[in-house]
Amino acid sequence: MSRRIGILGGSFDPVHAAHLALAKAAADAFALDEVRLMPCAQQALKRRRPAPAEDRCALLRLALADDPRLTLDCRELWRAGATYTIDTVLELRRELPEAALWFILGMDSVVDFPRWRRARELVGLCAFIAFDRPGVEPPAEPFDPRLLAHRLRGPRMDLSSTDIRAAVANGAAMRYPINEFEARYLRAKALYHEGTPHEADH
């Protein structure tokens, strides 16, 4: 029986409990053997420069320790030049030809999908799991019906990494759902405090 592998991409800047709950819910709902959390160097449709790759990977390692189904794949961070989802999925197809790949994406990404690199080709390479985003309605006519064929009805992603960054900048990180080890790392590295270079770059 082929392995069922989920792919959850994003900046993870920083990772937080809602990301983990989403990955676990997808694994439970769709019988995924593994969910790979895959941080990107910089999302092609976003302008803000994220925190250093090494720090985001370190935070993800701390966050993923509790569930063996959740794994870290940092290939997009180390790939030279611009990187796109289509490149990653094609690589995984070559590495894991027998695996069933499931790409997990938010409803905002379903709406933006026509802007993705080689979108038509990508739809044919893997299955998709779409989760709700607050305030984002499913498109009445999606780019491809397969994007909405598998819906994950929770948990809601009401918390954002933007909230975490703002909390850390204001000294309130412990009020938000990151674990103790992540909080210590954030304090030790002084990530997301006001005036750090990655916050000011636009």
mmCIF file of the C-alpha atoms, coordinates in Angstrom:
data_MODEL
# 
_entry.id   MODEL 
# 
loop_
_atom_site.group_PDB 
_atom_site.id 
_atom_site.type_symbol 
_atom_site.label_atom_id 
_atom_site.label_alt_id 
_atom_site.label_comp_id 
_atom_site.label_asym_id 
_atom_site.label_entity_id 
_atom_site.label_seq_id 
_atom_site.pdbx_PDB_ins_code 
_atom_site.Cartn_x 
_atom_site.Cartn_y 
_atom_site.Cartn_z 
_atom_site.occupancy 
_atom_site.B_iso_or_equiv 
_atom_site.pdbx_formal_charge 
_atom_site.auth_seq_id 
_atom_site.auth_comp_id 
_atom_site.auth_asym_id 
_atom_site.auth_atom_id 
_atom_site.pdbx_PDB_model_num 
ATOM 1   C CA . MET A 1 1   ? 0.000   0.000  0.000   1.00 0.00 ? 1   MET A CA 1 
ATOM 2   C CA . SER A 1 2   ? 1.447   3.384  -0.995  1.00 0.00 ? 2   SER A CA 1 
ATOM 3   C CA . ARG A 1 3   ? 2.322   5.927  1.654   1.00 0.00 ? 3   ARG A CA 1 
ATOM 4   C CA . ARG A 1 4   ? 0.061   8.945  1.930   1.00 0.00 ? 4   ARG A CA 1 
ATOM 5   C CA . ILE A 1 5   ? 2.145   12.071 2.391   1.00 0.00 ? 5   ILE A CA 1 
ATOM 6   C CA . GLY A 1 6   ? 0.765   15.519 3.134   1.00 0.00 ? 6   GLY A CA 1 
ATOM 7   C CA . ILE A 1 7   ? 2.612   18.713 2.229   1.00 0.00 ? 7   ILE A CA 1 
ATOM 8   C CA . LEU A 1 8   ? 1.953   21.853 4.264   1.00 0.00 ? 8   LEU A CA 1 
ATOM 9   C CA . GLY A 1 9   ? 3.946   24.803 2.978   1.00 0.00 ? 9   GLY A CA 1 
ATOM 10  C CA . GLY A 1 10  ? 4.245   28.323 4.295   1.00 0.00 ? 10  GLY A CA 1 
ATOM 11  C CA . SER A 1 11  ? 6.632   30.844 5.751   1.00 0.00 ? 11  SER A CA 1 
ATOM 12  C CA . PHE A 1 12  ? 6.123   29.510 9.322   1.00 0.00 ? 12  PHE A CA 1 
ATOM 13  C CA . ASP A 1 13  ? 7.337   32.859 10.570  1.00 0.00 ? 13  ASP A CA 1 
ATOM 14  C CA . PRO A 1 14  ? 7.038   31.606 13.269  1.00 0.00 ? 14  PRO A CA 1 
ATOM 15  C CA . VAL A 1 15  ? 5.299   28.236 13.480  1.00 0.00 ? 15  VAL A CA 1 
ATOM 16  C CA . HIS A 1 16  ? 2.528   28.124 16.088  1.00 0.00 ? 16  HIS A CA 1 
ATOM 17  C CA . ALA A 1 17  ? -0.096  25.817 17.563  1.00 0.00 ? 17  ALA A CA 1 
ATOM 18  C CA . ALA A 1 18  ? -2.671  26.445 14.835  1.00 0.00 ? 18  ALA A CA 1 
ATOM 19  C CA . HIS A 1 19  ? -0.227  25.200 12.178  1.00 0.00 ? 19  HIS A CA 1 
ATOM 20  C CA . LEU A 1 20  ? 0.330   22.013 14.184  1.00 0.00 ? 20  LEU A CA 1 
ATOM 21  C CA . ALA A 1 21  ? -3.379  21.497 14.833  1.00 0.00 ? 21  ALA A CA 1 
ATOM 22  C CA . LEU A 1 22  ? -4.041  21.873 11.114  1.00 0.00 ? 22  LEU A CA 1 
ATOM 23  C CA . ALA A 1 23  ? -1.356  19.334 10.167  1.00 0.00 ? 23  ALA A CA 1 
ATOM 24  C CA . LYS A 1 24  ? -2.631  16.829 12.746  1.00 0.00 ? 24  LYS A CA 1 
ATOM 25  C CA . ALA A 1 25  ? -6.253  17.321 11.685  1.00 0.00 ? 25  ALA A CA 1 
ATOM 26  C CA . ALA A 1 26  ? -5.334  16.692 8.043   1.00 0.00 ? 26  ALA A CA 1 
ATOM 27  C CA . ALA A 1 27  ? -3.415  13.553 8.995   1.00 0.00 ? 27  ALA A CA 1 
ATOM 28  C CA . ASP A 1 28  ? -6.377  12.282 11.015  1.00 0.00 ? 28  ASP A CA 1 
ATOM 29  C CA . ALA A 1 29  ? -9.081  13.153 8.486   1.00 0.00 ? 29  ALA A CA 1 
ATOM 30  C CA . PHE A 1 30  ? -7.302  11.815 5.400   1.00 0.00 ? 30  PHE A CA 1 
ATOM 31  C CA . ALA A 1 31  ? -5.295  8.941  6.923   1.00 0.00 ? 31  ALA A CA 1 
ATOM 32  C CA . LEU A 1 32  ? -1.965  10.545 6.057   1.00 0.00 ? 32  LEU A CA 1 
ATOM 33  C CA . ASP A 1 33  ? 1.106   8.608  7.136   1.00 0.00 ? 33  ASP A CA 1 
ATOM 34  C CA . GLU A 1 34  ? 3.194   11.763 7.225   1.00 0.00 ? 34  GLU A CA 1 
ATOM 35  C CA . VAL A 1 35  ? 2.712   15.511 6.932   1.00 0.00 ? 35  VAL A CA 1 
ATOM 36  C CA . ARG A 1 36  ? 5.790   17.423 5.832   1.00 0.00 ? 36  ARG A CA 1 
ATOM 37  C CA . LEU A 1 37  ? 5.911   21.012 7.043   1.00 0.00 ? 37  LEU A CA 1 
ATOM 38  C CA . MET A 1 38  ? 7.861   22.798 4.368   1.00 0.00 ? 38  MET A CA 1 
ATOM 39  C CA . PRO A 1 39  ? 9.028   26.374 5.058   1.00 0.00 ? 39  PRO A CA 1 
ATOM 40  C CA . CYS A 1 40  ? 9.644   28.522 2.002   1.00 0.00 ? 40  CYS A CA 1 
ATOM 41  C CA . ALA A 1 41  ? 12.402  31.064 1.493   1.00 0.00 ? 41  ALA A CA 1 
ATOM 42  C CA . GLN A 1 42  ? 9.852   33.758 0.625   1.00 0.00 ? 42  GLN A CA 1 
ATOM 43  C CA . GLN A 1 43  ? 6.330   33.261 -0.616  1.00 0.00 ? 43  GLN A CA 1 
ATOM 44  C CA . ALA A 1 44  ? 6.149   34.420 -4.212  1.00 0.00 ? 44  ALA A CA 1 
ATOM 45  C CA . LEU A 1 45  ? 2.933   36.396 -3.654  1.00 0.00 ? 45  LEU A CA 1 
ATOM 46  C CA . LYS A 1 46  ? 4.102   38.131 -0.448  1.00 0.00 ? 46  LYS A CA 1 
ATOM 47  C CA . ARG A 1 47  ? 6.571   40.996 -0.171  1.00 0.00 ? 47  ARG A CA 1 
ATOM 48  C CA . ARG A 1 48  ? 7.658   40.785 3.474   1.00 0.00 ? 48  ARG A CA 1 
ATOM 49  C CA . ARG A 1 49  ? 11.069  39.173 4.013   1.00 0.00 ? 49  ARG A CA 1 
ATOM 50  C CA . PRO A 1 50  ? 10.804  36.468 6.696   1.00 0.00 ? 50  PRO A CA 1 
ATOM 51  C CA . ALA A 1 51  ? 13.116  35.670 9.603   1.00 0.00 ? 51  ALA A CA 1 
ATOM 52  C CA . PRO A 1 52  ? 16.358  33.808 8.815   1.00 0.00 ? 52  PRO A CA 1 
ATOM 53  C CA . ALA A 1 53  ? 15.900  30.296 7.461   1.00 0.00 ? 53  ALA A CA 1 
ATOM 54  C CA . GLU A 1 54  ? 18.017  28.716 10.195  1.00 0.00 ? 54  GLU A CA 1 
ATOM 55  C CA . ASP A 1 55  ? 15.826  30.191 12.922  1.00 0.00 ? 55  ASP A CA 1 
ATOM 56  C CA . ARG A 1 56  ? 12.556  29.146 11.317  1.00 0.00 ? 56  ARG A CA 1 
ATOM 57  C CA . CYS A 1 57  ? 13.853  25.590 10.875  1.00 0.00 ? 57  CYS A CA 1 
ATOM 58  C CA . ALA A 1 58  ? 15.039  25.487 14.488  1.00 0.00 ? 58  ALA A CA 1 
ATOM 59  C CA . LEU A 1 59  ? 11.626  26.617 15.748  1.00 0.00 ? 59  LEU A CA 1 
ATOM 60  C CA . LEU A 1 60  ? 9.898   24.003 13.593  1.00 0.00 ? 60  LEU A CA 1 
ATOM 61  C CA . ARG A 1 61  ? 12.124  21.235 14.989  1.00 0.00 ? 61  ARG A CA 1 
ATOM 62  C CA . LEU A 1 62  ? 11.150  22.273 18.513  1.00 0.00 ? 62  LEU A CA 1 
ATOM 63  C CA . ALA A 1 63  ? 7.471   22.378 17.596  1.00 0.00 ? 63  ALA A CA 1 
ATOM 64  C CA . LEU A 1 64  ? 7.292   19.006 15.815  1.00 0.00 ? 64  LEU A CA 1 
ATOM 65  C CA . ALA A 1 65  ? 8.757   16.824 18.543  1.00 0.00 ? 65  ALA A CA 1 
ATOM 66  C CA . ASP A 1 66  ? 5.416   15.578 19.910  1.00 0.00 ? 66  ASP A CA 1 
ATOM 67  C CA . ASP A 1 67  ? 3.915   13.838 16.853  1.00 0.00 ? 67  ASP A CA 1 
ATOM 68  C CA . PRO A 1 68  ? 6.017   11.452 14.723  1.00 0.00 ? 68  PRO A CA 1 
ATOM 69  C CA . ARG A 1 69  ? 3.686   11.972 11.753  1.00 0.00 ? 69  ARG A CA 1 
ATOM 70  C CA . LEU A 1 70  ? 4.787   15.605 11.471  1.00 0.00 ? 70  LEU A CA 1 
ATOM 71  C CA . THR A 1 71  ? 8.179   16.029 9.831   1.00 0.00 ? 71  THR A CA 1 
ATOM 72  C CA . LEU A 1 72  ? 10.320  18.907 8.627   1.00 0.00 ? 72  LEU A CA 1 
ATOM 73  C CA . ASP A 1 73  ? 11.437  19.345 5.017   1.00 0.00 ? 73  ASP A CA 1 
ATOM 74  C CA . CYS A 1 74  ? 13.561  22.458 4.442   1.00 0.00 ? 74  CYS A CA 1 
ATOM 75  C CA . ARG A 1 75  ? 14.445  21.871 0.786   1.00 0.00 ? 75  ARG A CA 1 
ATOM 76  C CA . GLU A 1 76  ? 12.813  25.096 -0.403  1.00 0.00 ? 76  GLU A CA 1 
ATOM 77  C CA . LEU A 1 77  ? 14.964  27.160 1.959   1.00 0.00 ? 77  LEU A CA 1 
ATOM 78  C CA . TRP A 1 78  ? 18.201  25.817 0.505   1.00 0.00 ? 78  TRP A CA 1 
ATOM 79  C CA . ARG A 1 79  ? 17.231  25.772 -3.163  1.00 0.00 ? 79  ARG A CA 1 
ATOM 80  C CA . ALA A 1 80  ? 19.153  28.337 -5.214  1.00 0.00 ? 80  ALA A CA 1 
ATOM 81  C CA . GLY A 1 81  ? 17.138  31.077 -6.882  1.00 0.00 ? 81  GLY A CA 1 
ATOM 82  C CA . ALA A 1 82  ? 13.372  31.435 -6.965  1.00 0.00 ? 82  ALA A CA 1 
ATOM 83  C CA . THR A 1 83  ? 11.431  28.405 -5.772  1.00 0.00 ? 83  THR A CA 1 
ATOM 84  C CA . TYR A 1 84  ? 7.874   27.393 -6.567  1.00 0.00 ? 84  TYR A CA 1 
ATOM 85  C CA . THR A 1 85  ? 5.491   24.697 -5.393  1.00 0.00 ? 85  THR A CA 1 
ATOM 86  C CA . ILE A 1 86  ? 5.588   23.019 -8.795  1.00 0.00 ? 86  ILE A CA 1 
ATOM 87  C CA . ASP A 1 87  ? 9.367   22.483 -8.417  1.00 0.00 ? 87  ASP A CA 1 
ATOM 88  C CA . THR A 1 88  ? 8.930   20.873 -5.013  1.00 0.00 ? 88  THR A CA 1 
ATOM 89  C CA . VAL A 1 89  ? 6.084   18.587 -6.043  1.00 0.00 ? 89  VAL A CA 1 
ATOM 90  C CA . LEU A 1 90  ? 8.011   17.424 -9.118  1.00 0.00 ? 90  LEU A CA 1 
ATOM 91  C CA . GLU A 1 91  ? 11.025  16.652 -6.913  1.00 0.00 ? 91  GLU A CA 1 
ATOM 92  C CA . LEU A 1 92  ? 8.868   14.655 -4.509  1.00 0.00 ? 92  LEU A CA 1 
ATOM 93  C CA . ARG A 1 93  ? 7.302   12.778 -7.410  1.00 0.00 ? 93  ARG A CA 1 
ATOM 94  C CA . ARG A 1 94  ? 10.790  11.725 -8.542  1.00 0.00 ? 94  ARG A CA 1 
ATOM 95  C CA . GLU A 1 95  ? 11.892  10.770 -5.021  1.00 0.00 ? 95  GLU A CA 1 
ATOM 96  C CA . LEU A 1 96  ? 8.669   9.004  -4.019  1.00 0.00 ? 96  LEU A CA 1 
ATOM 97  C CA . PRO A 1 97  ? 7.107   7.666  -7.221  1.00 0.00 ? 97  PRO A CA 1 
ATOM 98  C CA . GLU A 1 98  ? 4.779   5.283  -5.372  1.00 0.00 ? 98  GLU A CA 1 
ATOM 99  C CA . ALA A 1 99  ? 3.553   7.768  -2.757  1.00 0.00 ? 99  ALA A CA 1 
ATOM 100 C CA . ALA A 1 100 ? 0.194   9.525  -2.829  1.00 0.00 ? 100 ALA A CA 1 
ATOM 101 C CA . LEU A 1 101 ? 0.888   13.249 -2.377  1.00 0.00 ? 101 LEU A CA 1 
ATOM 102 C CA . TRP A 1 102 ? -1.680  15.517 -0.705  1.00 0.00 ? 102 TRP A CA 1 
ATOM 103 C CA . PHE A 1 103 ? -1.069  19.262 -0.823  1.00 0.00 ? 103 PHE A CA 1 
ATOM 104 C CA . ILE A 1 104 ? -2.703  21.178 2.051   1.00 0.00 ? 104 ILE A CA 1 
ATOM 105 C CA . LEU A 1 105 ? -3.696  24.764 1.276   1.00 0.00 ? 105 LEU A CA 1 
ATOM 106 C CA . GLY A 1 106 ? -5.891  27.502 2.701   1.00 0.00 ? 106 GLY A CA 1 
ATOM 107 C CA . MET A 1 107 ? -8.975  28.882 1.017   1.00 0.00 ? 107 MET A CA 1 
ATOM 108 C CA . ASP A 1 108 ? -7.062  32.094 0.288   1.00 0.00 ? 108 ASP A CA 1 
ATOM 109 C CA . SER A 1 109 ? -4.604  30.019 -1.745  1.00 0.00 ? 109 SER A CA 1 
ATOM 110 C CA . VAL A 1 110 ? -7.470  28.321 -3.583  1.00 0.00 ? 110 VAL A CA 1 
ATOM 111 C CA . VAL A 1 111 ? -8.648  31.795 -4.605  1.00 0.00 ? 111 VAL A CA 1 
ATOM 112 C CA . ASP A 1 112 ? -5.121  32.815 -5.685  1.00 0.00 ? 112 ASP A CA 1 
ATOM 113 C CA . PHE A 1 113 ? -4.300  29.502 -7.360  1.00 0.00 ? 113 PHE A CA 1 
ATOM 114 C CA . PRO A 1 114 ? -4.592  30.808 -10.958 1.00 0.00 ? 114 PRO A CA 1 
ATOM 115 C CA . ARG A 1 115 ? -1.556  33.006 -10.180 1.00 0.00 ? 115 ARG A CA 1 
ATOM 116 C CA . TRP A 1 116 ? 0.608   30.055 -9.130  1.00 0.00 ? 116 TRP A CA 1 
ATOM 117 C CA . ARG A 1 117 ? 3.466   28.956 -11.381 1.00 0.00 ? 117 ARG A CA 1 
ATOM 118 C CA . ARG A 1 118 ? 2.324   26.260 -13.855 1.00 0.00 ? 118 ARG A CA 1 
ATOM 119 C CA . ALA A 1 119 ? -0.955  25.922 -12.000 1.00 0.00 ? 119 ALA A CA 1 
ATOM 120 C CA . ARG A 1 120 ? -2.622  23.653 -14.551 1.00 0.00 ? 120 ARG A CA 1 
ATOM 121 C CA . GLU A 1 121 ? 0.258   21.168 -14.436 1.00 0.00 ? 121 GLU A CA 1 
ATOM 122 C CA . LEU A 1 122 ? 0.379   21.251 -10.635 1.00 0.00 ? 122 LEU A CA 1 
ATOM 123 C CA . VAL A 1 123 ? -3.275  20.266 -10.278 1.00 0.00 ? 123 VAL A CA 1 
ATOM 124 C CA . GLY A 1 124 ? -2.536  16.992 -12.031 1.00 0.00 ? 124 GLY A CA 1 
ATOM 125 C CA . LEU A 1 125 ? 0.416   16.034 -9.830  1.00 0.00 ? 125 LEU A CA 1 
ATOM 126 C CA . CYS A 1 126 ? -1.202  15.648 -6.404  1.00 0.00 ? 126 CYS A CA 1 
ATOM 127 C CA . ALA A 1 127 ? -4.466  15.703 -4.499  1.00 0.00 ? 127 ALA A CA 1 
ATOM 128 C CA . PHE A 1 128 ? -5.482  18.831 -2.581  1.00 0.00 ? 128 PHE A CA 1 
ATOM 129 C CA . ILE A 1 129 ? -6.886  19.384 0.901   1.00 0.00 ? 129 ILE A CA 1 
ATOM 130 C CA . ALA A 1 130 ? -8.473  22.824 1.322   1.00 0.00 ? 130 ALA A CA 1 
ATOM 131 C CA . PHE A 1 131 ? -9.017  24.338 4.775   1.00 0.00 ? 131 PHE A CA 1 
ATOM 132 C CA . ASP A 1 132 ? -11.095 27.362 5.708   1.00 0.00 ? 132 ASP A CA 1 
ATOM 133 C CA . ARG A 1 133 ? -9.647  30.800 6.306   1.00 0.00 ? 133 ARG A CA 1 
ATOM 134 C CA . PRO A 1 134 ? -11.589 33.396 8.344   1.00 0.00 ? 134 PRO A CA 1 
ATOM 135 C CA . GLY A 1 135 ? -13.367 35.790 6.013   1.00 0.00 ? 135 GLY A CA 1 
ATOM 136 C CA . VAL A 1 136 ? -12.479 33.893 2.823   1.00 0.00 ? 136 VAL A CA 1 
ATOM 137 C CA . GLU A 1 137 ? -15.297 32.218 0.916   1.00 0.00 ? 137 GLU A CA 1 
ATOM 138 C CA . PRO A 1 138 ? -14.695 29.331 -1.492  1.00 0.00 ? 138 PRO A CA 1 
ATOM 139 C CA . PRO A 1 139 ? -14.707 30.582 -5.082  1.00 0.00 ? 139 PRO A CA 1 
ATOM 140 C CA . ALA A 1 140 ? -17.987 29.940 -6.878  1.00 0.00 ? 140 ALA A CA 1 
ATOM 141 C CA . GLU A 1 141 ? -16.006 28.752 -9.899  1.00 0.00 ? 141 GLU A CA 1 
ATOM 142 C CA . PRO A 1 142 ? -12.629 27.435 -8.712  1.00 0.00 ? 142 PRO A CA 1 
ATOM 143 C CA . PHE A 1 143 ? -9.674  27.232 -11.065 1.00 0.00 ? 143 PHE A CA 1 
ATOM 144 C CA . ASP A 1 144 ? -10.134 23.456 -10.979 1.00 0.00 ? 144 ASP A CA 1 
ATOM 145 C CA . PRO A 1 145 ? -12.824 21.498 -9.069  1.00 0.00 ? 145 PRO A CA 1 
ATOM 146 C CA . ARG A 1 146 ? -10.126 19.192 -7.695  1.00 0.00 ? 146 ARG A CA 1 
ATOM 147 C CA . LEU A 1 147 ? -8.908  22.029 -5.474  1.00 0.00 ? 147 LEU A CA 1 
ATOM 148 C CA . LEU A 1 148 ? -12.127 21.750 -3.449  1.00 0.00 ? 148 LEU A CA 1 
ATOM 149 C CA . ALA A 1 149 ? -12.708 18.006 -3.737  1.00 0.00 ? 149 ALA A CA 1 
ATOM 150 C CA . HIS A 1 150 ? -11.320 17.389 -0.232  1.00 0.00 ? 150 HIS A CA 1 
ATOM 151 C CA . ARG A 1 151 ? -12.325 19.913 2.433   1.00 0.00 ? 151 ARG A CA 1 
ATOM 152 C CA . LEU A 1 152 ? -10.936 20.009 5.967   1.00 0.00 ? 152 LEU A CA 1 
ATOM 153 C CA . ARG A 1 153 ? -13.635 21.394 8.247   1.00 0.00 ? 153 ARG A CA 1 
ATOM 154 C CA . GLY A 1 154 ? -11.417 22.559 11.051  1.00 0.00 ? 154 GLY A CA 1 
ATOM 155 C CA . PRO A 1 155 ? -9.518  23.591 12.979  1.00 0.00 ? 155 PRO A CA 1 
ATOM 156 C CA . ARG A 1 156 ? -9.946  27.227 11.991  1.00 0.00 ? 156 ARG A CA 1 
ATOM 157 C CA . MET A 1 157 ? -6.773  29.201 11.396  1.00 0.00 ? 157 MET A CA 1 
ATOM 158 C CA . ASP A 1 158 ? -7.900  32.229 13.414  1.00 0.00 ? 158 ASP A CA 1 
ATOM 159 C CA . LEU A 1 159 ? -4.409  32.821 14.770  1.00 0.00 ? 159 LEU A CA 1 
ATOM 160 C CA . SER A 1 160 ? -1.719  34.066 12.412  1.00 0.00 ? 160 SER A CA 1 
ATOM 161 C CA . SER A 1 161 ? 2.052   34.350 12.535  1.00 0.00 ? 161 SER A CA 1 
ATOM 162 C CA . THR A 1 162 ? 1.489   38.109 12.291  1.00 0.00 ? 162 THR A CA 1 
ATOM 163 C CA . ASP A 1 163 ? -0.230  37.916 15.702  1.00 0.00 ? 163 ASP A CA 1 
ATOM 164 C CA . ILE A 1 164 ? 2.750   36.044 17.142  1.00 0.00 ? 164 ILE A CA 1 
ATOM 165 C CA . ARG A 1 165 ? 5.266   38.548 15.767  1.00 0.00 ? 165 ARG A CA 1 
ATOM 166 C CA . ALA A 1 166 ? 3.276   41.445 17.203  1.00 0.00 ? 166 ALA A CA 1 
ATOM 167 C CA . ALA A 1 167 ? 3.002   39.700 20.578  1.00 0.00 ? 167 ALA A CA 1 
ATOM 168 C CA . VAL A 1 168 ? 6.740   39.013 20.736  1.00 0.00 ? 168 VAL A CA 1 
ATOM 169 C CA . ALA A 1 169 ? 7.535   42.608 19.779  1.00 0.00 ? 169 ALA A CA 1 
ATOM 170 C CA . ASN A 1 170 ? 5.337   43.731 22.683  1.00 0.00 ? 170 ASN A CA 1 
ATOM 171 C CA . GLY A 1 171 ? 6.801   41.227 25.143  1.00 0.00 ? 171 GLY A CA 1 
ATOM 172 C CA . ALA A 1 172 ? 3.617   39.141 25.290  1.00 0.00 ? 172 ALA A CA 1 
ATOM 173 C CA . ALA A 1 173 ? 4.642   35.947 23.491  1.00 0.00 ? 173 ALA A CA 1 
ATOM 174 C CA . MET A 1 174 ? 3.658   33.602 26.312  1.00 0.00 ? 174 MET A CA 1 
ATOM 175 C CA . ARG A 1 175 ? 0.001   34.592 25.941  1.00 0.00 ? 175 ARG A CA 1 
ATOM 176 C CA . TYR A 1 176 ? -0.039  32.938 22.548  1.00 0.00 ? 176 TYR A CA 1 
ATOM 177 C CA . PRO A 1 177 ? 0.033   29.207 21.740  1.00 0.00 ? 177 PRO A CA 1 
ATOM 178 C CA . ILE A 1 178 ? 3.702   28.496 21.195  1.00 0.00 ? 178 ILE A CA 1 
ATOM 179 C CA . ASN A 1 179 ? 5.437   25.965 23.383  1.00 0.00 ? 179 ASN A CA 1 
ATOM 180 C CA . GLU A 1 180 ? 7.939   26.719 26.137  1.00 0.00 ? 180 GLU A CA 1 
ATOM 181 C CA . PHE A 1 181 ? 10.933  25.718 24.036  1.00 0.00 ? 181 PHE A CA 1 
ATOM 182 C CA . GLU A 1 182 ? 9.897   27.984 21.176  1.00 0.00 ? 182 GLU A CA 1 
ATOM 183 C CA . ALA A 1 183 ? 9.359   30.872 23.589  1.00 0.00 ? 183 ALA A CA 1 
ATOM 184 C CA . ARG A 1 184 ? 12.849  30.395 25.030  1.00 0.00 ? 184 ARG A CA 1 
ATOM 185 C CA . TYR A 1 185 ? 14.339  30.305 21.543  1.00 0.00 ? 185 TYR A CA 1 
ATOM 186 C CA . LEU A 1 186 ? 12.518  33.488 20.531  1.00 0.00 ? 186 LEU A CA 1 
ATOM 187 C CA . ARG A 1 187 ? 13.807  35.281 23.622  1.00 0.00 ? 187 ARG A CA 1 
ATOM 188 C CA . ALA A 1 188 ? 17.372  33.998 23.237  1.00 0.00 ? 188 ALA A CA 1 
ATOM 189 C CA . LYS A 1 189 ? 17.583  35.012 19.576  1.00 0.00 ? 189 LYS A CA 1 
ATOM 190 C CA . ALA A 1 190 ? 15.604  38.251 20.006  1.00 0.00 ? 190 ALA A CA 1 
ATOM 191 C CA . LEU A 1 191 ? 13.537  37.338 16.957  1.00 0.00 ? 191 LEU A CA 1 
ATOM 192 C CA . TYR A 1 192 ? 10.648  39.582 15.901  1.00 0.00 ? 192 TYR A CA 1 
ATOM 193 C CA . HIS A 1 193 ? 11.571  42.405 18.263  1.00 0.00 ? 193 HIS A CA 1 
ATOM 194 C CA . GLU A 1 194 ? 11.038  45.856 16.850  1.00 0.00 ? 194 GLU A CA 1 
ATOM 195 C CA . GLY A 1 195 ? 13.862  47.022 14.642  1.00 0.00 ? 195 GLY A CA 1 
ATOM 196 C CA . THR A 1 196 ? 15.097  43.624 13.498  1.00 0.00 ? 196 THR A CA 1 
ATOM 197 C CA . PRO A 1 197 ? 16.114  43.821 9.812   1.00 0.00 ? 197 PRO A CA 1 
ATOM 198 C CA . HIS A 1 198 ? 13.610  41.296 8.489   1.00 0.00 ? 198 HIS A CA 1 
ATOM 199 C CA . GLU A 1 199 ? 10.726  43.274 9.985   1.00 0.00 ? 199 GLU A CA 1 
ATOM 200 C CA . ALA A 1 200 ? 11.742  46.508 8.285   1.00 0.00 ? 200 ALA A CA 1 
ATOM 201 C CA . ASP A 1 201 ? 12.386  45.133 4.810   1.00 0.00 ? 201 ASP A CA 1 
ATOM 202 C CA . HIS A 1 202 ? 9.635   45.966 2.273   1.00 0.00 ? 202 HIS A CA 1 
# 
